[in-house]
mmCIF file of C-alpha atoms and ligand atoms in Angstrom:
data_model
loop_
_atom_site.group_PDB
_atom_site.id
_atom_site.type_symbol
_atom_site.label_atom_id
_atom_site.label_comp_id
_atom_site.label_asym_id
_atom_site.label_seq_id
_atom_site.Cartn_x
_atom_site.Cartn_y
_atom_site.Cartn_z
ATOM 1 C CA MET A 1112 87.593 89.333 105.076
ATOM 2 C CA PHE A 1113 90.954 88.957 104.002
ATOM 3 C CA VAL A 1114 93.040 92.228 104.818
ATOM 4 C CA THR A 1115 96.201 93.266 103.489
ATOM 5 C CA PHE A 1116 98.765 95.663 104.462
ATOM 6 C CA GLU A 1117 101.417 97.542 102.232
ATOM 7 C CA GLY A 1118 103.463 100.281 101.631
ATOM 8 C CA VAL A 1119 107.126 101.795 102.062
ATOM 9 C CA GLU A 1120 109.853 100.770 104.648
ATOM 10 C CA GLY A 1121 108.706 102.629 107.719
ATOM 11 C CA ALA A 1122 105.243 103.231 106.723
ATOM 12 C CA GLY A 1123 103.621 102.062 110.139
ATOM 13 C CA LYS A 1124 102.395 98.783 108.654
ATOM 14 C CA SER A 1125 102.719 97.205 112.098
ATOM 15 C CA THR A 1126 101.239 99.952 114.338
ATOM 16 C CA GLN A 1127 98.016 100.237 112.002
ATOM 17 C CA ILE A 1128 97.473 96.568 111.856
ATOM 18 C CA ALA A 1129 97.645 96.050 115.657
ATOM 19 C CA LEU A 1130 95.051 99.324 115.925
ATOM 20 C CA ALA A 1131 93.245 97.531 113.161
ATOM 21 C CA GLU A 1132 93.046 94.099 115.113
ATOM 22 C CA ASP A 1133 91.848 96.020 118.127
ATOM 23 C CA TRP A 1134 89.353 97.354 116.057
ATOM 24 C CA LEU A 1135 87.524 94.366 114.846
ATOM 25 C CA ARG A 1136 88.223 92.460 118.291
ATOM 26 C CA SER A 1137 85.813 95.049 120.134
ATOM 27 C CA GLN A 1138 83.309 93.808 117.488
ATOM 28 C CA GLY A 1139 83.693 90.678 118.243
ATOM 29 C CA ARG A 1140 85.102 89.520 115.260
ATOM 30 C CA ASP A 1141 87.520 86.606 115.379
ATOM 31 C CA THR A 1142 91.067 88.337 114.410
ATOM 32 C CA LEU A 1143 94.112 86.516 112.639
ATOM 33 C CA VAL A 1144 97.022 88.736 112.407
ATOM 34 C CA THR A 1145 99.768 87.049 110.402
ATOM 35 C CA ARG A 1146 102.508 88.427 107.540
ATOM 36 C CA GLN A 1147 104.649 87.669 104.433
ATOM 37 C CA PRO A 1148 107.190 86.964 104.642
ATOM 38 C CA GLY A 1149 107.094 84.923 107.511
ATOM 39 C CA GLY A 1150 103.753 84.174 108.563
ATOM 40 C CA CYS A 1151 104.732 80.268 108.977
ATOM 41 C CA ALA A 1152 107.368 77.809 109.684
ATOM 42 C CA LEU A 1153 108.675 77.429 106.047
ATOM 43 C CA GLY A 1154 108.903 81.675 106.037
ATOM 44 C CA VAL A 1155 110.228 82.162 109.117
ATOM 45 C CA GLU A 1156 113.366 80.457 107.542
ATOM 46 C CA LEU A 1157 112.759 81.922 104.729
ATOM 47 C CA ARG A 1158 112.570 85.467 106.002
ATOM 48 C CA ARG A 1159 115.545 84.646 107.763
ATOM 49 C CA ILE A 1160 117.195 84.156 104.115
ATOM 50 C CA LEU A 1161 115.393 86.999 102.584
ATOM 51 C CA LEU A 1162 116.207 89.926 104.878
ATOM 52 C CA ASP A 1163 119.859 89.406 106.173
ATOM 53 C CA ALA A 1164 121.865 92.346 104.841
ATOM 54 C CA ARG A 1165 124.586 89.411 103.954
ATOM 55 C CA ASN A 1166 123.056 87.892 101.280
ATOM 56 C CA THR A 1167 124.165 90.473 98.890
ATOM 57 C CA HIS A 1168 124.467 87.650 96.460
ATOM 58 C CA LEU A 1169 120.549 86.860 95.986
ATOM 59 C CA ASP A 1170 119.731 86.701 92.763
ATOM 60 C CA PRO A 1171 116.626 88.441 91.761
ATOM 61 C CA MET A 1172 114.692 85.713 90.161
ATOM 62 C CA ALA A 1173 116.449 83.143 93.614
ATOM 63 C CA GLU A 1174 114.877 86.175 95.521
ATOM 64 C CA LEU A 1175 111.579 85.981 93.882
ATOM 65 C CA PHE A 1176 110.748 83.166 93.838
ATOM 66 C CA MET A 1177 111.174 82.711 97.660
ATOM 67 C CA TYR A 1178 108.621 85.336 98.201
ATOM 68 C CA LEU A 1179 106.530 83.047 96.103
ATOM 69 C CA ALA A 1180 107.268 79.557 97.881
ATOM 70 C CA ASP A 1181 107.037 81.974 101.410
ATOM 71 C CA ARG A 1182 103.124 82.834 100.013
ATOM 72 C CA ALA A 1183 102.299 79.825 98.278
ATOM 73 C CA GLN A 1184 102.906 77.806 101.839
ATOM 74 C CA HIS A 1185 101.447 81.264 103.555
ATOM 75 C CA VAL A 1186 98.155 80.883 102.049
ATOM 76 C CA ALA A 1187 97.510 77.223 102.008
ATOM 77 C CA GLN A 1188 98.387 76.015 105.343
ATOM 78 C CA VAL A 1189 97.608 79.657 107.200
ATOM 79 C CA ILE A 1190 95.097 81.947 105.303
ATOM 80 C CA ARG A 1191 92.803 79.907 103.396
ATOM 81 C CA PRO A 1192 91.980 77.923 106.491
ATOM 82 C CA ALA A 1193 91.701 80.749 108.887
ATOM 83 C CA LEU A 1194 88.922 82.133 106.523
ATOM 84 C CA ALA A 1195 87.714 79.272 105.904
ATOM 85 C CA ALA A 1196 87.002 79.175 109.759
ATOM 86 C CA GLY A 1197 85.242 82.635 109.279
ATOM 87 C CA LYS A 1198 88.167 85.190 110.602
ATOM 88 C CA ALA A 1199 88.674 88.163 109.498
ATOM 89 C CA VAL A 1200 92.777 87.708 107.940
ATOM 90 C CA LEU A 1201 94.970 90.995 108.239
ATOM 91 C CA CYS A 1202 98.549 90.231 106.747
ATOM 92 C CA ASP A 1203 101.420 92.432 107.117
ATOM 93 C CA ARG A 1204 102.405 92.556 103.034
ATOM 94 C CA TYR A 1205 101.108 89.902 100.380
ATOM 95 C CA HIS A 1206 101.842 89.692 96.329
ATOM 96 C CA ASP A 1207 101.216 93.676 95.964
ATOM 97 C CA SER A 1208 104.438 93.344 97.604
ATOM 98 C CA THR A 1209 106.267 91.609 95.080
ATOM 99 C CA VAL A 1210 104.742 92.919 91.959
ATOM 100 C CA ALA A 1211 106.288 96.724 94.100
ATOM 101 C CA TYR A 1212 109.675 95.731 95.344
ATOM 102 C CA GLN A 1213 110.437 92.988 92.314
ATOM 103 C CA GLY A 1214 108.599 94.413 89.432
ATOM 104 C CA TYR A 1215 109.069 98.514 90.011
ATOM 105 C CA GLY A 1216 112.011 98.244 92.394
ATOM 106 C CA ARG A 1217 113.753 95.462 90.136
ATOM 107 C CA GLY A 1218 112.517 95.689 87.007
ATOM 108 C CA LEU A 1219 111.097 92.102 86.645
ATOM 109 C CA ASP A 1220 108.137 91.712 84.596
ATOM 110 C CA VAL A 1221 104.911 93.145 85.873
ATOM 111 C CA ALA A 1222 102.386 91.169 83.468
ATOM 112 C CA ARG A 1223 104.780 87.641 84.576
ATOM 113 C CA LEU A 1224 104.623 88.474 88.413
ATOM 114 C CA THR A 1225 101.354 89.024 88.582
ATOM 115 C CA ASP A 1226 100.571 85.424 86.884
ATOM 116 C CA LEU A 1227 103.248 83.817 88.816
ATOM 117 C CA GLY A 1228 100.863 85.651 91.794
ATOM 118 C CA ARG A 1229 97.508 83.982 91.154
ATOM 119 C CA MET A 1230 99.556 80.623 90.555
ATOM 120 C CA ALA A 1231 101.541 80.982 94.082
ATOM 121 C CA THR A 1232 98.248 81.848 95.533
ATOM 122 C CA GLY A 1233 95.854 79.777 93.728
ATOM 123 C CA GLY A 1234 93.881 83.090 92.869
ATOM 124 C CA LEU A 1235 93.417 84.176 96.645
ATOM 125 C CA ALA A 1236 92.748 88.399 96.358
ATOM 126 C CA PRO A 1237 92.566 90.492 99.310
ATOM 127 C CA ASP A 1238 88.986 92.626 99.436
ATOM 128 C CA VAL A 1239 90.765 95.348 100.480
ATOM 129 C CA THR A 1240 94.446 96.271 100.322
ATOM 130 C CA VAL A 1241 95.482 99.243 102.573
ATOM 131 C CA VAL A 1242 98.340 100.876 101.061
ATOM 132 C CA LEU A 1243 100.117 103.130 104.011
ATOM 133 C CA ASP A 1244 101.429 106.241 101.832
ATOM 134 C CA LEU A 1245 104.081 108.532 102.881
ATOM 135 C CA PRO A 1246 107.281 110.312 100.818
ATOM 136 C CA VAL A 1247 110.156 107.544 100.989
ATOM 137 C CA ALA A 1248 112.562 109.979 103.108
ATOM 138 C CA LEU A 1249 110.165 110.199 106.122
ATOM 139 C CA GLY A 1250 109.937 106.317 105.509
ATOM 140 C CA LEU A 1251 112.998 105.183 105.485
ATOM 141 C CA GLY A 1252 114.237 107.281 108.142
ATOM 142 C CA ARG A 1253 111.496 105.982 110.783
ATOM 143 C CA ALA A 1254 112.704 102.287 109.703
ATOM 144 C CA ARG A 1255 116.695 102.813 109.735
ATOM 145 C CA GLY A 1256 115.646 104.773 113.329
ATOM 146 C CA ARG A 1257 114.184 101.344 114.617
ATOM 147 C CA ASN A 1258 116.444 99.002 113.164
ATOM 148 C CA ALA A 1259 119.804 100.679 115.034
ATOM 149 C CA ALA A 1260 117.340 100.753 117.883
ATOM 150 C CA ALA A 1261 116.834 96.816 117.898
ATOM 151 C CA GLY A 1262 120.202 96.190 116.778
ATOM 152 C CA ALA A 1263 119.013 94.803 113.597
ATOM 153 C CA CYS A 1264 120.980 96.509 111.050
ATOM 154 C CA GLN A 1265 122.604 93.340 109.578
ATOM 155 C CA SER A 1266 119.932 90.523 109.986
ATOM 156 C CA GLU A 1267 116.573 92.881 109.270
ATOM 157 C CA GLY A 1268 117.830 95.198 106.732
ATOM 158 C CA ARG A 1269 118.501 94.151 102.941
ATOM 159 C CA PHE A 1270 115.823 96.282 101.529
ATOM 160 C CA GLU A 1271 116.778 99.604 103.615
ATOM 161 C CA ALA A 1272 120.231 99.658 102.647
ATOM 162 C CA LEU A 1273 119.020 100.168 98.854
ATOM 163 C CA GLU A 1274 119.560 103.488 97.921
ATOM 164 C CA THR A 1275 116.514 106.169 97.885
ATOM 165 C CA ASP A 1276 115.880 105.688 93.679
ATOM 166 C CA PHE A 1277 114.548 101.724 94.206
ATOM 167 C CA HIS A 1278 112.002 103.001 97.059
ATOM 168 C CA GLU A 1279 110.610 105.765 94.979
ATOM 169 C CA ARG A 1280 110.278 102.977 92.480
ATOM 170 C CA VAL A 1281 108.321 101.231 94.959
ATOM 171 C CA ARG A 1282 106.140 103.680 96.164
ATOM 172 C CA GLN A 1283 104.967 104.508 92.557
ATOM 173 C CA GLY A 1284 103.641 100.582 91.559
ATOM 174 C CA PHE A 1285 102.054 101.173 95.068
ATOM 175 C CA LEU A 1286 100.519 104.250 93.459
ATOM 176 C CA ALA A 1287 99.992 102.585 90.203
ATOM 177 C CA MET A 1288 98.653 99.296 91.483
ATOM 178 C CA ALA A 1289 96.011 101.389 93.874
ATOM 179 C CA GLU A 1290 94.988 103.336 90.837
ATOM 180 C CA SER A 1291 94.474 100.731 88.287
ATOM 181 C CA GLU A 1292 92.558 98.727 91.223
ATOM 182 C CA PRO A 1293 90.506 101.446 92.727
ATOM 183 C CA GLY A 1294 87.733 98.949 93.967
ATOM 184 C CA ARG A 1295 90.144 96.913 96.227
ATOM 185 C CA PHE A 1296 92.827 99.428 97.204
ATOM 186 C CA ALA A 1297 93.009 102.295 99.447
ATOM 187 C CA VAL A 1298 95.802 105.061 99.980
ATOM 188 C CA VAL A 1299 96.022 106.391 103.352
ATOM 189 C CA ASP A 1300 98.267 109.024 103.672
ATOM 190 C CA ALA A 1301 100.592 107.862 106.498
ATOM 191 C CA SER A 1302 102.107 110.903 107.708
ATOM 192 C CA GLY A 1303 100.438 111.782 110.437
ATOM 193 C CA SER A 1304 100.018 110.571 114.385
ATOM 194 C CA PRO A 1305 99.281 106.306 114.700
ATOM 195 C CA ASP A 1306 95.609 107.609 115.595
ATOM 196 C CA GLU A 1307 95.291 109.835 112.856
ATOM 197 C CA VAL A 1308 96.763 107.674 110.505
ATOM 198 C CA PHE A 1309 94.267 104.663 111.927
ATOM 199 C CA ALA A 1310 90.690 107.065 111.569
ATOM 200 C CA LEU A 1311 91.461 106.902 107.467
ATOM 201 C CA VAL A 1312 92.714 103.677 107.727
ATOM 202 C CA ARG A 1313 89.425 102.898 109.320
ATOM 203 C CA SER A 1314 86.900 104.102 107.374
ATOM 204 C CA ALA A 1315 88.620 102.478 104.444
ATOM 205 C CA ILE A 1316 87.994 99.216 105.455
ATOM 206 C CA ALA A 1317 84.649 99.819 106.450
ATOM 207 C CA ALA A 1318 83.584 101.320 103.293
ATOM 208 C CA ARG A 1319 85.041 98.902 101.218
ATOM 209 C CA LEU A 1320 83.140 96.311 103.519
ATOM 210 C CA ALA A 1321 80.088 98.010 103.181
HETATM 211 P P1 LIG B 2329 108.565 93.623 106.236
HETATM 212 O O1 LIG B 2329 108.343 92.465 107.272
HETATM 213 O O2 LIG B 2329 107.170 94.058 105.724
HETATM 214 O O3 LIG B 2329 109.318 94.723 106.121
HETATM 215 P P2 LIG B 2329 109.223 95.905 107.122
HETATM 216 O O4 LIG B 2329 108.380 96.567 108.234
HETATM 217 O O5 LIG B 2329 110.745 97.047 107.711
HETATM 218 O O6 LIG B 2329 108.807 96.692 105.770
HETATM 219 O O7 LIG B 2329 109.113 93.415 104.623
HETATM 220 C C1 LIG B 2329 110.062 92.651 104.345
HETATM 221 C C2 LIG B 2329 110.947 93.394 103.409
HETATM 222 O O8 LIG B 2329 110.860 92.185 102.212
HETATM 223 C C3 LIG B 2329 110.577 94.675 103.335
HETATM 224 O O9 LIG B 2329 111.818 95.211 102.900
HETATM 225 C C4 LIG B 2329 109.836 94.509 101.684
HETATM 226 C C5 LIG B 2329 110.144 93.427 100.966
HETATM 227 N N1 LIG B 2329 109.370 92.066 100.002
HETATM 228 C C6 LIG B 2329 109.957 92.404 99.057
HETATM 229 O O10 LIG B 2329 110.451 92.878 98.325
HETATM 230 N N2 LIG B 2329 108.804 91.271 98.195
HETATM 231 C C7 LIG B 2329 107.728 90.402 98.805
HETATM 232 O O11 LIG B 2329 107.200 90.204 97.565
HETATM 233 C C8 LIG B 2329 107.777 91.221 100.217
HETATM 234 C C9 LIG B 2329 106.403 90.223 101.068
HETATM 235 C C10 LIG B 2329 108.099 91.517 101.104
#
């Protein structure tokens, strides 16, 4: 079982993934939590480059191919072996983030990104994709508060620093993808408390796997 979590900045993915992990483990499911970018050794290096707010010069194409390189290596090295071993894999972001951020956000061609995603992943698609949806202003407020608290403004803030319009396009991108593929996507209102949101996440996953 391969489940991915998507959403705009500050939607609460990490909290929901941790709750989903506890839930699956309590049911005796061997579970792997991982993320993109940064779920393998190559990805850790790429993540450092991709999220460094000082890298203002990154060309959108160079950025795109680093996300795809991270994904190709991570699928081959981590996700496919875990699925083959029967694990439930929970991944914080996957190719839908590339379509939302590089496509809807940066303006790269969405159909071509979909093809590139198939190449990078060898066609591995999630069984379920949870989109944690909330108003952009609310998410950015949460994310900036978290970064400031962690002193991470310089090292993990390249996207948080972009204007609200960019994040609004990203949000609308996720919603458009979810509408075109309702069998895989579950859009969850992420504005409530962690427990309230998780009740929705759990039933969305359970319904799609039933
Ligand atoms: P993430 O670690 O999920 O950050 P956050 O917890 O702040 O949401 O994602 C890192 C950033 O990389 C995030 O701003 C979204 C961006 N991103 C892309 O632009 N394209 C991609 O393909 C992926 C996976 C992430």
